[in-house]
Structures are given as C-alpha cells and as structure tokens.
Amino acid sequence: METLQTQLQQLKQMIDSHHHIVTLTGAGISTSAGINDLIHTSRETSSTLASEAVLESDPARFYQSMHQNFLDPIFNNGPTVAHRALAQLEKSGYLDAVVTTNVDYLHELAGNTKVADIWYSFNENYCLTGKHEYSIETLNQPGIPRCPVDGTLISPGPTYHHIGTSQTAIQNAIKWMDSADLVLVIGSNGYYDRVNTQVPMIQINPEPTEFDRQATLNIRATADEVLKDYVN
Ligand SMILES: [Zn+2]
C-alpha cells in the first residue's frame, strides 16, 4: 500500500488537473469541530432533535441538547481546517460545489457559496406558525430562541422538516454532480446515492465505507490531516 505521503501527492496532482470538482461530505468532516456523527449520538439525543413534539413540550431540554450537540461546537469551534480548505479550493477555481448530508452549515460559514444541504441546515429555521424564517444567527444565543414577531418557538430547519430531504438541494446536487470532472468524498458514510459514477472519485476517510470500491484513491486519514495544505 502506498504511504500517506504518496497518496497526498496523487491527490494534489488530481486536484491540480481538475477544475470542476464536486465534493460529497458527511459527518466525518465536522467531528474535529466537536460535532458527533448522528449514528454515534445516543438514540435519545437524535430523537429529541428530530422531534417538534419535544421542542414544544420541553423547549429547555430541546435547546440544551441542540447547544451541546451542535450550536456550541458550531459557534465556539467553527469550520474545521477541512471546511476552510474546501472554501479555498472554490475560491481558487478548482471546486465547483459541495453536496453535504450535514446540517451544521459549516461549509457556508467557511465561505463556500454553492452548497447543497440535502437534509436542510441550521440556516433555515421557522417559527412554529411557519410564517417567519430565520437564519443561523437566531440560534446563536443562550437559552430558548423565540420569534420576535409572534413569540412562538423557533424550530431548527432539520427539526421543522422532520429530518426530511430538501428537494431543492437534491436538484442542485444532481445538476452539480452531473457536470463534475472529479468527485471528492470526505467523511461520508453514504446517505446519498446520486454520486456521479462516470468520473474519478477520491475518498478521504479513516474508516472503510461503501465508497471504497468505487474510489480510485482511498486516503485513510482524517479530512483535516489531508487537506491542511490547502488552507492559506
Ligand atoms: Zn413567527
């Protein structure tokens, strides 16, 4: 097996020779910010976050869980090295777009402008009347956020949509994937089955996944480790 150093050189050559890279990212890109993979989060925590019933019956518990699992890592730790590297790659014209199954909005906070948030994100939140939409900044406060217009609770996008998929995001993802010349799969355990299979794929993940067979290059390391050289 090639050494990591050799693989990093191969990655660099591939990135240098492609200008329509599309990346699929999953939980693995956010773990170094302190956000756990939902699979590794307790069932109680994930069902709390998935339930508007919990939000309404016990908003303090709901938002305590939100802070612990997502909001504190997002606002205190922010985008990871890998998120910032991808923003840099977009800026320098290599990366076309990001498709993500994460809801943490860290790609946009890092500076990426074309992001398909397949499962919605914390940047599209609604009050319980459904009439008013709020950005992620609304969630950046201690305690329980409420709609300034009507006083109802704020339901974070993924909760509001019952962890459903965004058709708009999926349409964008398919369009962007179709015009990709290289696919970079980072920290993803799947949950997205419309990956472009006609172009080369490079996978960055410390663990084997369902993408191993399709990837032309499997780099078994963390996203931060592999992408740190791409951050200015
Ligand atoms: Zn409202």
Coordinates of C-alpha atoms and ligand atoms in Angstrom, one line a residue:
M1 CA 0.0 0.0 0.0
E2 CA 1.2 3.5 -0.8
T3 CA 2.3 5.7 2.0
L4 CA 0.1 8.6 3.0
Q5 CA 2.7 11.0 1.6
T6 CA 2.5 9.3 -1.8
Q7 CA -1.3 9.5 -1.7
L8 CA -1.2 13.2 -0.8
Q9 CA 0.9 13.8 -3.9
Q10 CA -1.5 11.9 -6.0
L11 CA -4.4 13.9 -4.5
K12 CA -2.5 17.2 -5.3
Q13 CA -2.0 16.1 -8.9
M14 CA -5.6 15.2 -9.3
I15 CA -6.8 18.5 -7.8
D16 CA -4.4 20.5 -10.0
S17 CA -5.6 18.9 -13.2
H18 CA -9.4 19.3 -12.5
H19 CA -11.5 22.4 -12.3
H20 CA -15.0 21.1 -11.8
I21 CA -14.5 19.2 -8.6
V22 CA -17.6 18.4 -6.6
T23 CA -17.3 17.1 -3.1
L24 CA -19.7 15.0 -1.1
T25 CA -19.2 15.5 2.7
G26 CA -20.6 13.7 5.7
A27 CA -20.2 13.7 9.5
G28 CA -16.5 13.0 9.3
I29 CA -15.7 16.5 8.1
S30 CA -17.3 18.0 11.2
T31 CA -16.1 15.7 14.0
S32 CA -12.9 17.8 14.7
A33 CA -15.3 20.7 15.4
G34 CA -16.8 18.6 18.2
I35 CA -20.0 17.6 16.3
N36 CA -20.7 13.9 16.6
D37 CA -21.9 11.7 13.9
L38 CA -25.6 11.2 14.5
I39 CA -25.0 7.4 14.3
H40 CA -22.7 7.8 17.3
T41 CA -25.1 10.1 19.1
S42 CA -27.4 8.4 21.6
R43 CA -30.8 7.5 20.3
E44 CA -32.5 9.8 22.8
T45 CA -30.5 12.7 21.6
S46 CA -31.2 12.2 18.0
S47 CA -34.9 11.6 18.6
T48 CA -35.0 14.8 20.7
L49 CA -33.6 16.8 17.8
A50 CA -35.9 15.1 15.3
S51 CA -39.0 15.9 17.2
E52 CA -41.0 19.1 17.2
A53 CA -43.1 17.4 19.9
V54 CA -40.1 17.6 22.3
L55 CA -39.4 21.1 21.2
E56 CA -42.9 22.1 22.2
S57 CA -43.3 20.1 25.4
D58 CA -39.8 20.7 26.8
P59 CA -38.0 23.6 24.9
A60 CA -35.3 23.9 27.6
R61 CA -34.3 20.2 27.1
F62 CA -34.5 20.5 23.4
Y63 CA -32.3 23.6 23.2
Q64 CA -29.9 22.2 25.8
S65 CA -29.4 19.2 23.6
M66 CA -29.1 21.5 20.5
H67 CA -26.4 23.5 22.2
Q68 CA -24.4 20.6 23.4
N69 CA -24.5 18.6 20.1
F70 CA -24.4 21.4 17.5
L71 CA -24.7 25.0 18.4
D72 CA -21.8 25.3 20.8
P73 CA -19.4 23.4 18.5
I74 CA -20.6 25.5 15.5
F75 CA -20.2 28.9 17.2
N76 CA -17.3 28.1 19.5
N77 CA -15.2 25.9 17.2
G78 CA -16.4 27.0 13.8
P79 CA -15.5 25.5 10.5
T80 CA -12.7 22.9 10.6
V81 CA -9.4 23.0 8.7
A82 CA -11.0 20.8 6.0
H83 CA -14.1 23.1 5.7
R84 CA -11.7 26.1 5.2
A85 CA -9.7 24.2 2.6
L86 CA -12.8 23.5 0.6
A87 CA -13.7 27.1 0.7
Q88 CA -10.2 28.0 -0.5
L89 CA -10.5 25.4 -3.4
E90 CA -13.7 27.0 -4.5
K91 CA -12.2 30.5 -4.4
S92 CA -9.2 29.4 -6.5
G93 CA -11.4 27.8 -9.1
Y94 CA -10.9 24.1 -8.6
L95 CA -14.1 23.2 -6.7
D96 CA -17.5 23.7 -8.2
A97 CA -19.8 22.8 -5.4
V98 CA -20.4 20.9 -2.1
V99 CA -23.1 18.3 -1.5
T100 CA -23.5 17.6 2.1
T101 CA -25.6 15.4 4.4
N102 CA -24.5 17.6 7.4
V103 CA -26.9 20.1 8.8
D104 CA -24.3 22.2 10.6
Y105 CA -24.0 24.9 7.9
L106 CA -20.2 24.9 8.4
H107 CA -19.4 24.8 4.7
E108 CA -21.2 28.1 4.2
L109 CA -19.7 29.6 7.4
A110 CA -16.3 28.7 5.9
G111 CA -17.1 30.6 2.7
N112 CA -18.4 28.0 0.2
T113 CA -21.1 29.6 -1.9
K114 CA -22.5 26.6 -3.8
V115 CA -23.7 24.1 -1.2
A116 CA -26.5 21.6 -1.4
D117 CA -27.7 20.9 2.1
I118 CA -29.5 17.6 1.4
W119 CA -31.1 17.4 4.9
Y120 CA -31.7 21.2 5.3
S121 CA -29.5 23.1 7.7
F122 CA -29.5 25.3 10.7
N123 CA -29.7 28.3 8.4
E124 CA -33.3 27.8 7.5
N125 CA -35.3 27.8 10.7
Y126 CA -39.0 28.6 11.2
C127 CA -41.2 29.8 14.0
L128 CA -43.9 27.4 14.9
T129 CA -46.5 29.4 12.9
G130 CA -44.4 28.5 9.9
K131 CA -44.7 32.1 8.7
H132 CA -41.3 33.5 9.6
E133 CA -37.9 32.2 8.6
Y134 CA -34.7 32.8 10.5
S135 CA -31.0 32.4 9.7
I136 CA -28.5 30.5 11.8
E137 CA -27.7 33.7 13.8
T138 CA -31.1 33.4 15.5
L139 CA -29.7 30.2 17.1
N140 CA -26.5 32.0 18.3
Q141 CA -27.8 32.9 21.8
P142 CA -28.0 31.2 25.1
G143 CA -31.4 29.9 26.1
I144 CA -34.5 29.4 24.0
P145 CA -34.9 31.5 20.9
R146 CA -38.4 32.8 20.0
C147 CA -40.0 34.5 17.1
P148 CA -39.7 38.3 17.6
V149 CA -42.9 38.8 15.7
D150 CA -45.3 36.3 17.4
G151 CA -43.4 34.9 20.3
T152 CA -43.6 31.2 19.2
L153 CA -40.7 28.9 19.5
I154 CA -38.1 28.5 16.7
S155 CA -37.9 25.1 15.1
P156 CA -34.4 24.5 13.5
G157 CA -34.6 23.6 9.8
P158 CA -33.9 19.9 10.2
T159 CA -36.4 19.5 13.0
Y160 CA -39.0 21.6 11.2
H161 CA -38.7 19.2 8.2
H162 CA -38.6 16.1 10.4
I163 CA -35.1 15.2 9.1
G164 CA -36.5 15.1 5.6
T165 CA -34.7 15.7 2.4
S166 CA -34.7 19.1 0.6
Q167 CA -35.9 18.6 -3.0
T168 CA -34.3 21.9 -4.0
A169 CA -30.9 20.8 -2.6
I170 CA -31.3 17.4 -4.3
Q171 CA -31.9 19.0 -7.6
N172 CA -28.9 21.2 -7.2
A173 CA -26.8 18.3 -6.1
I174 CA -27.8 16.2 -9.2
K175 CA -27.1 19.1 -11.5
W176 CA -23.7 19.8 -10.0
M177 CA -22.7 16.2 -9.7
D178 CA -23.5 15.7 -13.4
S179 CA -21.0 18.3 -14.5
A180 CA -18.3 17.3 -12.1
D181 CA -14.9 16.1 -13.5
L182 CA -13.7 14.7 -10.2
V183 CA -15.7 13.7 -7.1
L184 CA -14.1 14.0 -3.7
V185 CA -15.9 12.0 -0.9
I186 CA -15.0 13.3 2.5
G187 CA -16.1 11.7 5.8
S188 CA -19.3 10.4 4.3
N189 CA -20.9 7.2 5.3
G190 CA -23.4 7.3 2.4
Y191 CA -27.0 8.5 2.8
Y192 CA -26.7 10.0 -0.7
D193 CA -26.9 7.7 -3.7
R194 CA -26.7 10.1 -6.7
V195 CA -22.9 10.3 -6.8
N196 CA -21.5 10.7 -10.3
T197 CA -20.0 7.4 -11.3
Q198 CA -18.7 8.4 -14.7
V199 CA -15.7 10.4 -13.3
P200 CA -12.8 9.6 -11.0
M201 CA -13.5 9.5 -7.3
I202 CA -11.2 10.1 -4.4
Q203 CA -12.2 9.2 -0.9
I204 CA -10.9 10.7 2.3
N205 CA -11.9 8.7 5.4
P206 CA -10.0 7.0 8.2
E207 CA -12.5 4.1 8.0
P208 CA -13.6 1.9 5.1
T209 CA -17.0 2.8 3.7
E210 CA -19.4 1.8 0.9
F211 CA -17.4 4.1 -1.4
D212 CA -14.2 2.1 -1.2
R213 CA -14.9 0.0 -4.3
Q214 CA -15.8 3.0 -6.5
A215 CA -12.9 5.3 -5.3
T216 CA -9.8 5.3 -7.5
L217 CA -7.9 6.5 -4.5
N218 CA -8.8 5.8 -0.8
I219 CA -6.9 8.0 1.6
R220 CA -7.2 6.6 5.1
A221 CA -6.8 9.7 7.2
T222 CA -8.8 12.5 8.7
A223 CA -10.1 15.3 6.5
D224 CA -8.1 17.9 8.4
E225 CA -4.9 15.9 8.1
V226 CA -5.3 15.5 4.3
L227 CA -6.5 19.0 3.5
K228 CA -4.4 21.2 5.8
D229 CA -2.0 22.1 3.0
Y230 CA -4.9 23.7 1.0
V231 CA -5.6 26.3 3.7
N232 CA -3.9 29.7 3.1
Ligands
ZN1 ZN -43.2 33.9 13.7

